[in-house]
Short mmCIF file of C-alpha atoms and ligand atoms in Angstrom, two decimals:
data_model
loop_
_atom_site.label_atom_id
_atom_site.label_comp_id
_atom_site.label_asym_id
_atom_site.label_seq_id
_atom_site.Cartn_x
_atom_site.Cartn_y
_atom_site.Cartn_z
CA MET A 1 0.00 0.00 0.00
CA PRO A 2 1.35 3.44 -0.84
CA SER A 3 2.10 5.63 2.16
CA SER A 4 1.44 8.78 0.18
CA GLU A 5 -0.44 9.55 -2.99
CA SER A 6 -0.30 12.22 -5.63
CA GLN A 7 -2.38 15.37 -5.66
CA PRO A 8 -5.76 15.20 -7.41
CA GLY A 9 -5.60 16.36 -10.99
CA ALA A 10 -7.46 19.27 -12.50
CA ALA A 11 -10.05 16.84 -13.81
CA ALA A 12 -11.42 16.17 -10.31
CA GLY A 13 -15.14 16.87 -10.29
CA THR A 14 -17.30 19.11 -8.16
CA VAL A 15 -17.37 18.66 -4.41
CA VAL A 16 -20.69 19.41 -2.73
CA VAL A 17 -20.47 20.65 0.86
CA ILE A 18 -23.58 19.99 2.93
CA GLY A 19 -23.87 21.84 6.24
CA THR A 20 -25.67 20.40 9.24
CA GLY A 21 -24.50 22.80 11.99
CA GLY A 22 -22.08 22.20 14.86
CA THR A 23 -19.27 24.22 16.33
CA ILE A 24 -17.64 24.51 12.92
CA ALA A 25 -20.60 26.79 12.13
CA GLY A 26 -20.67 28.28 15.61
CA VAL A 27 -20.45 31.95 16.53
CA ALA A 28 -19.28 33.45 19.83
CA ALA A 29 -19.40 37.05 21.00
CA ARG A 30 -15.68 37.03 21.76
CA ALA A 31 -12.77 35.54 19.82
CA ASP A 32 -11.34 33.90 22.94
CA ASP A 33 -14.61 32.18 23.84
CA HIS A 34 -14.47 28.47 22.97
CA VAL A 35 -17.44 27.49 25.08
CA GLY A 36 -20.16 30.14 25.19
CA TYR A 37 -20.92 30.12 21.47
CA ARG A 38 -24.06 29.24 19.51
CA SER A 39 -23.64 26.12 17.36
CA GLY A 40 -24.83 25.95 13.77
CA GLU A 41 -25.25 29.71 13.21
CA LEU A 42 -23.48 29.82 9.84
CA GLY A 43 -24.64 28.09 6.70
CA ALA A 44 -22.35 25.91 4.56
CA GLU A 45 -22.03 28.73 2.02
CA ALA A 46 -20.44 30.99 4.65
CA LEU A 47 -18.10 28.23 5.79
CA VAL A 48 -16.84 27.69 2.25
CA SER A 49 -16.45 31.44 1.64
CA ALA A 50 -14.23 31.68 4.72
CA VAL A 51 -11.63 29.38 3.16
CA PRO A 52 -9.80 31.39 0.47
CA PRO A 53 -8.05 28.38 -1.19
CA LEU A 54 -11.49 26.95 -1.99
CA ALA A 55 -12.21 29.92 -4.27
CA GLY A 56 -10.37 28.21 -7.11
CA ARG A 57 -12.04 24.82 -6.66
CA ARG A 58 -15.26 23.44 -8.02
CA VAL A 59 -17.22 23.54 -4.79
CA GLU A 60 -20.95 23.89 -4.22
CA ALA A 61 -22.40 24.52 -0.78
CA GLU A 62 -25.83 23.98 0.70
CA THR A 63 -27.25 23.98 4.21
CA LEU A 64 -29.39 21.05 5.28
CA ALA A 65 -29.62 21.78 9.02
CA ARG A 66 -28.20 24.09 11.68
CA LEU A 67 -28.14 21.74 14.63
CA ASP A 68 -25.98 21.49 17.66
CA SER A 69 -25.19 17.86 17.01
CA CYS A 70 -26.09 16.84 20.55
CA ASP A 71 -29.64 17.33 19.18
CA MET A 72 -29.08 15.19 16.08
CA ASP A 73 -32.17 13.19 15.18
CA HIS A 74 -33.23 10.37 12.91
CA ALA A 75 -35.24 12.63 10.57
CA THR A 76 -32.10 14.67 9.86
CA TRP A 77 -30.14 11.45 9.26
CA LEU A 78 -32.70 10.36 6.70
CA ALA A 79 -32.76 13.73 4.96
CA LEU A 80 -28.95 13.82 4.88
CA ARG A 81 -28.71 10.30 3.51
CA GLU A 82 -31.25 11.07 0.79
CA ARG A 83 -29.52 14.30 -0.20
CA LEU A 84 -26.12 12.61 -0.28
CA ALA A 85 -27.48 9.86 -2.53
CA GLN A 86 -28.81 12.51 -4.94
CA VAL A 87 -25.54 14.43 -4.94
CA LEU A 88 -23.31 11.37 -5.41
CA ALA A 89 -25.48 10.23 -8.33
CA ARG A 90 -24.49 13.35 -10.32
CA SER A 91 -21.89 12.47 -12.94
CA ASP A 92 -20.08 15.80 -12.42
CA VAL A 93 -19.67 15.25 -8.67
CA ALA A 94 -16.45 13.72 -7.33
CA GLY A 95 -17.59 13.47 -3.73
CA ALA A 96 -19.44 15.17 -0.90
CA VAL A 97 -18.44 16.84 2.34
CA VAL A 98 -20.68 17.02 5.40
CA THR A 99 -19.96 19.64 8.06
CA HIS A 100 -21.25 18.45 11.42
CA GLY A 101 -20.95 18.94 15.16
CA THR A 102 -18.27 16.90 16.85
CA ASP A 103 -20.48 15.50 19.60
CA THR A 104 -22.38 12.95 17.51
CA LEU A 105 -20.13 12.93 14.46
CA GLU A 106 -19.26 9.29 15.09
CA GLU A 107 -22.94 8.32 15.16
CA THR A 108 -23.84 10.02 11.89
CA ALA A 109 -20.68 8.61 10.33
CA TYR A 110 -21.59 5.09 11.42
CA PHE A 111 -25.19 5.48 10.26
CA LEU A 112 -24.08 6.64 6.81
CA HIS A 113 -21.40 3.93 6.67
CA ARG A 114 -24.09 1.27 7.14
CA THR A 115 -26.85 2.74 5.02
CA LEU A 116 -25.45 4.93 2.21
CA ALA A 117 -23.97 3.43 -0.94
CA ALA A 118 -20.69 5.38 -1.10
CA GLN A 119 -18.39 2.79 -2.58
CA ALA A 120 -17.90 4.66 -5.84
CA LYS A 121 -17.45 8.17 -4.39
CA PRO A 122 -16.54 9.41 -0.92
CA VAL A 123 -18.50 11.24 1.72
CA VAL A 124 -16.05 13.14 3.89
CA MET A 125 -17.35 14.41 7.20
CA THR A 126 -15.66 17.21 9.05
CA ALA A 127 -16.17 19.30 12.16
CA ALA A 128 -14.37 21.67 14.50
CA MET A 129 -13.75 21.96 18.20
CA ARG A 130 -13.55 25.76 18.13
CA PRO A 131 -16.22 28.08 16.75
CA ALA A 132 -15.74 29.91 13.48
CA THR A 133 -15.12 33.13 15.43
CA ALA A 134 -12.20 31.73 17.48
CA LEU A 135 -8.76 33.33 17.29
CA SER A 136 -7.40 30.07 16.00
CA ALA A 137 -10.41 28.30 14.54
CA ASP A 138 -9.78 24.73 13.39
CA GLY A 139 -12.79 24.58 11.06
CA PRO A 140 -11.36 26.27 7.92
CA GLN A 141 -8.35 23.93 7.64
CA ASN A 142 -10.54 20.92 8.41
CA LEU A 143 -12.96 21.97 5.67
CA LEU A 144 -10.14 22.50 3.18
CA ASP A 145 -8.75 19.05 3.99
CA ALA A 146 -12.19 17.48 3.68
CA VAL A 147 -12.82 19.05 0.27
CA THR A 148 -9.37 17.93 -0.90
CA LEU A 149 -10.08 14.40 0.28
CA ALA A 150 -13.53 14.34 -1.32
CA GLY A 151 -11.89 15.06 -4.68
CA TRP A 152 -9.00 12.64 -4.16
CA PRO A 153 -8.58 10.01 -6.88
CA GLY A 154 -9.83 6.63 -5.68
CA ALA A 155 -11.33 7.97 -2.46
CA ARG A 156 -14.43 6.12 -1.38
CA GLY A 157 -16.61 5.30 1.60
CA VAL A 158 -17.57 7.40 4.60
CA LEU A 159 -14.47 9.20 5.85
CA VAL A 160 -13.74 11.84 8.47
CA ALA A 161 -11.09 14.57 8.14
CA CYS A 162 -10.34 16.37 11.40
CA GLY A 163 -7.22 17.83 12.95
CA GLY A 164 -5.01 16.78 10.05
CA ARG A 165 -5.99 13.14 10.38
CA VAL A 166 -8.23 10.98 8.23
CA PHE A 167 -10.43 8.32 9.79
CA ARG A 168 -12.75 5.69 8.43
CA GLY A 169 -16.20 6.76 9.59
CA ALA A 170 -16.84 3.34 11.13
CA ASP A 171 -13.78 3.63 13.38
CA LEU A 172 -14.33 7.14 14.68
CA ARG A 173 -14.88 8.04 18.31
CA LYS A 174 -14.70 11.35 20.13
CA VAL A 175 -12.28 10.85 22.99
CA HIS A 176 -11.83 14.34 24.38
CA GLY A 177 -14.37 16.92 25.41
CA TRP A 178 -12.58 20.12 24.42
CA ARG A 179 -9.13 19.53 22.97
CA VAL A 180 -8.67 20.30 19.26
CA ASP A 181 -7.42 16.75 18.57
CA ALA A 182 -10.58 15.23 19.99
CA PHE A 183 -10.86 12.13 17.80
CA ASP A 184 -9.44 8.66 17.70
CA ALA A 185 -10.07 5.50 15.73
CA GLY A 186 -9.66 2.94 18.49
CA ASP A 187 -7.47 -0.05 17.82
CA ALA A 188 -7.97 0.32 14.06
CA GLY A 189 -5.90 3.52 14.00
CA ALA A 190 -6.33 6.52 11.74
CA MET A 191 -6.56 5.79 8.02
CA GLY A 192 -4.02 8.46 7.19
CA VAL A 193 -3.12 12.11 7.47
CA MET A 194 -3.58 15.23 5.39
CA ALA A 195 -0.14 16.77 5.21
CA ASP A 196 0.13 20.12 3.44
CA GLY A 197 -2.82 19.30 1.23
CA GLN A 198 -1.62 15.80 0.40
CA LEU A 199 -3.14 12.56 1.57
CA GLN A 200 -0.76 10.12 3.19
CA ARG A 201 -2.75 6.94 3.43
CA HIS A 202 -1.65 4.19 5.77
CA ARG A 203 -4.69 1.90 5.65
CA PRO A 204 -7.10 0.75 2.94
CA TRP A 205 -10.17 2.70 1.97
CA PRO A 206 -13.15 1.46 3.98
CA GLU A 207 -15.20 -1.49 2.87
CA ALA A 208 -18.84 -0.73 3.47
CA PRO A 209 -21.17 -3.70 3.54
CA LEU A 210 -24.57 -2.04 3.68
CA HIS A 211 -26.99 -3.18 6.34
CA ALA A 212 -29.94 -5.20 5.07
CA ALA A 213 -32.26 -2.43 6.30
CA ALA A 214 -30.63 0.17 4.05
CA ALA A 215 -32.66 -0.57 0.94
CA ALA A 216 -36.02 0.08 2.57
CA LEU A 217 -34.98 2.62 5.17
CA ALA A 218 -36.98 5.52 3.76
CA ALA A 219 -40.14 3.41 3.95
CA VAL A 220 -39.84 2.58 7.65
CA ALA A 221 -42.68 4.52 9.24
CA GLN A 222 -41.32 4.58 12.77
CA TRP A 223 -37.81 3.70 13.81
CA PRO A 224 -37.64 1.24 16.69
CA SER A 225 -36.67 2.85 19.98
CA VAL A 226 -33.27 1.64 21.15
CA ASP A 227 -31.69 3.16 24.24
CA ILE A 228 -28.31 3.01 25.94
CA VAL A 229 -27.94 2.25 29.65
CA THR A 230 -24.54 2.54 31.33
CA SER A 231 -23.47 0.00 33.94
CA HIS A 232 -21.81 1.50 37.03
CA ALA A 233 -21.43 0.99 40.75
CA GLY A 234 -24.84 1.22 42.37
CA ALA A 235 -26.71 0.70 39.07
CA ARG A 236 -30.51 0.26 39.28
CA GLY A 237 -32.46 -2.28 37.24
CA GLU A 238 -35.51 -0.04 37.42
CA VAL A 239 -33.95 2.10 34.68
CA ILE A 240 -34.27 -0.80 32.25
CA ASP A 241 -37.78 -1.67 33.45
CA ALA A 242 -38.80 1.95 32.82
CA LEU A 243 -37.36 1.90 29.32
CA VAL A 244 -39.32 -1.25 28.51
CA ARG A 245 -42.50 0.37 29.81
CA ALA A 246 -41.70 3.45 27.70
CA GLY A 247 -41.63 1.31 24.55
CA ALA A 248 -37.99 0.42 24.05
CA ARG A 249 -37.59 -2.31 21.43
CA GLY A 250 -33.90 -2.65 22.10
CA ILE A 251 -31.44 -1.78 24.85
CA VAL A 252 -27.68 -1.49 24.62
CA ILE A 253 -25.87 -1.77 27.92
CA ALA A 254 -22.56 0.06 28.01
CA GLY A 255 -20.87 -2.33 30.39
CA THR A 256 -17.75 -1.87 32.44
CA GLY A 257 -14.41 -3.21 31.19
CA ASN A 258 -14.82 -6.07 28.75
CA GLY A 259 -18.61 -5.73 28.84
CA SER A 260 -19.28 -6.78 32.41
CA VAL A 261 -22.69 -5.65 33.68
CA HIS A 262 -23.97 -4.93 37.19
CA ARG A 263 -25.99 -7.93 38.39
CA LEU A 264 -29.13 -5.79 38.94
CA LEU A 265 -28.95 -4.60 35.33
CA VAL A 266 -28.47 -8.19 34.16
CA GLU A 267 -31.60 -9.25 36.07
CA ALA A 268 -33.56 -6.35 34.56
CA ALA A 269 -32.15 -7.11 31.10
CA ARG A 270 -33.40 -10.69 31.40
CA ARG A 271 -36.86 -9.35 32.31
CA ALA A 272 -36.66 -7.09 29.25
CA GLU A 273 -35.71 -10.02 27.01
CA THR A 274 -38.66 -11.94 28.36
CA ALA A 275 -40.84 -9.01 27.31
CA GLY A 276 -39.43 -9.26 23.77
CA VAL A 277 -36.85 -6.49 24.00
CA VAL A 278 -33.49 -7.18 22.37
CA VAL A 279 -30.48 -6.50 24.59
CA ARG A 280 -26.87 -6.09 23.52
CA ARG A 281 -23.80 -5.65 25.68
CA ALA A 282 -21.08 -3.17 24.72
CA SER A 283 -18.35 -1.51 26.80
CA ARG A 284 -18.21 1.95 28.27
CA CYS A 285 -14.43 1.87 27.62
CA GLN A 286 -13.44 3.87 24.53
CA LEU A 287 -11.08 1.20 23.25
CA GLY A 288 -11.28 -2.53 22.76
CA GLY A 289 -14.99 -3.26 22.49
CA VAL A 290 -16.09 -6.59 23.96
CA VAL A 291 -14.10 -9.74 23.33
CA GLY A 292 -15.53 -13.23 23.78
CA GLN A 293 -18.98 -14.37 24.81
CA ARG A 294 -19.63 -16.40 27.94
CA PRO A 295 -22.67 -18.64 27.42
CA ASP A 296 -24.51 -17.11 30.40
CA ALA A 297 -23.78 -13.48 29.47
CA LEU A 298 -26.02 -11.07 27.62
CA PRO A 299 -25.30 -11.00 23.85
CA SER A 300 -22.16 -9.05 23.00
CA ALA A 301 -22.00 -6.14 20.57
CA GLY A 302 -18.42 -7.14 19.78
CA ALA A 303 -16.14 -4.38 18.57
CA LEU A 304 -18.91 -1.78 18.29
CA THR A 305 -19.02 1.15 20.67
CA ALA A 306 -22.30 1.56 22.53
CA PRO A 307 -23.56 4.33 20.18
CA GLN A 308 -22.63 2.21 17.15
CA ALA A 309 -24.32 -0.84 18.70
CA ARG A 310 -27.46 1.26 19.20
CA ILE A 311 -27.58 2.15 15.51
CA GLU A 312 -26.84 -1.43 14.46
CA LEU A 313 -29.59 -2.80 16.68
CA MET A 314 -32.06 -0.21 15.40
CA LEU A 315 -31.31 -1.29 11.84
CA ASP A 316 -31.54 -4.97 12.83
CA LEU A 317 -34.95 -4.39 14.36
CA MET A 318 -36.16 -2.81 11.13
CA VAL A 319 -35.52 -6.04 9.30
CA ASP A 320 -38.32 -8.46 10.04
CA GLY A 321 -37.25 -11.69 11.65
CA MET A 322 -33.60 -10.75 11.68
CA VAL A 323 -33.27 -10.63 15.43
CA ASP A 324 -33.83 -13.57 17.72
CA THR A 325 -35.04 -12.07 20.98
CA GLY A 326 -34.08 -15.25 22.78
CA SER A 327 -37.54 -15.68 24.25
CA SER A 328 -41.05 -16.39 23.14
CA ARG A 329 -42.59 -15.81 26.57
CA ARG A 330 -43.83 -12.28 27.13
CA ASP A 331 -44.53 -10.55 30.40
CA ALA A 332 -47.61 -8.37 29.86
CA SER A 333 -46.62 -5.93 32.63
CA LEU A 334 -43.44 -5.12 30.76
CA GLU A 335 -44.93 -5.17 27.27
CA PRO A 336 -43.90 -2.10 25.25
CA LYS A 337 -46.78 0.35 25.11
CA THR A 338 -45.96 1.75 21.71
CA GLY A 339 -45.18 -0.28 18.63
CA ALA A 340 -42.49 0.50 16.14
CA CYS A 341 -42.16 -0.32 12.45
N1 LIG B 1 -22.02 20.73 20.65
C1 LIG B 1 -21.28 20.89 19.41
C2 LIG B 1 -21.92 20.01 18.37
O1 LIG B 1 -21.71 18.83 18.39
C3 LIG B 1 -19.87 20.53 19.65
C4 LIG B 1 -18.99 20.61 18.44
O2 LIG B 1 -19.40 20.68 17.31
O3 LIG B 1 -17.76 20.60 18.70
O4 LIG B 1 -22.64 20.50 17.54
#
């Protein structure tokens, strides 16, 4: 595998930048304020205009949403996926860029990785830890890198360009709350770096086997509710019981260490399974996922982080008959009150 590749030629097509909000589009009253800003104030057009080197490139910009990504929702995911599919289908388009908040960047990246056909052209997501008004804003360079990567020959799949590094969307996790280099790729490692406008690639482009639910996603009337519960000292099983009563179809437990779960949560999870809810066990640790599966343990989510496991389980539940709940007996007192898909 080459460790560095040549610059994209002049023939590279148009790159479409789609804005969804986040700190990269955030505005603060003072240039030294990295915290008290409003996310998603600027549209994608303004973000592109603020990067002078993009003036000579074939770049189009449009704003899909102006969310603080902590408020990201499934309707926006669907709209983004649909718009990206339209954009990538254009013969003059080389790839797309999505500007996003950092907080749930890994979730949107994983969702797109599993549901959007991007094997012929890339979708490059980018974000920033400092608002656009900061003295030393990180957004403009990140956006420039993302546009460069979206036009890179051979680029494909859902990628993330942040802080000079390139990640496969499926590997991404936010590991720091406020530092500029807030992202990591777990044990997989970063896919490469953007060095002075050049991609140095150290790992293959992502393979993206689409989830079976992807084809009919737009037709799913109501997405199944799947929630995350964290295991910790003093955990209470009532939290899981309440989620089941509130209509959860699936529950991901972010366990301690290698997916160990407080015994009271295990008992409640077994009650939930009896009620027909699907439970998966991930780890609250940022690295390593869950290795192995003891026969008496709740089903493991494997290498997936808890937020990724939540998305995967939601997609699984959309596909009829794909998930074995492990029980045919149902406890009426715990029966979900609202149905889903
Ligand atoms: N709360 C912001 C967001 O995710 C944080 C960021 O973008 O850095 O939209």
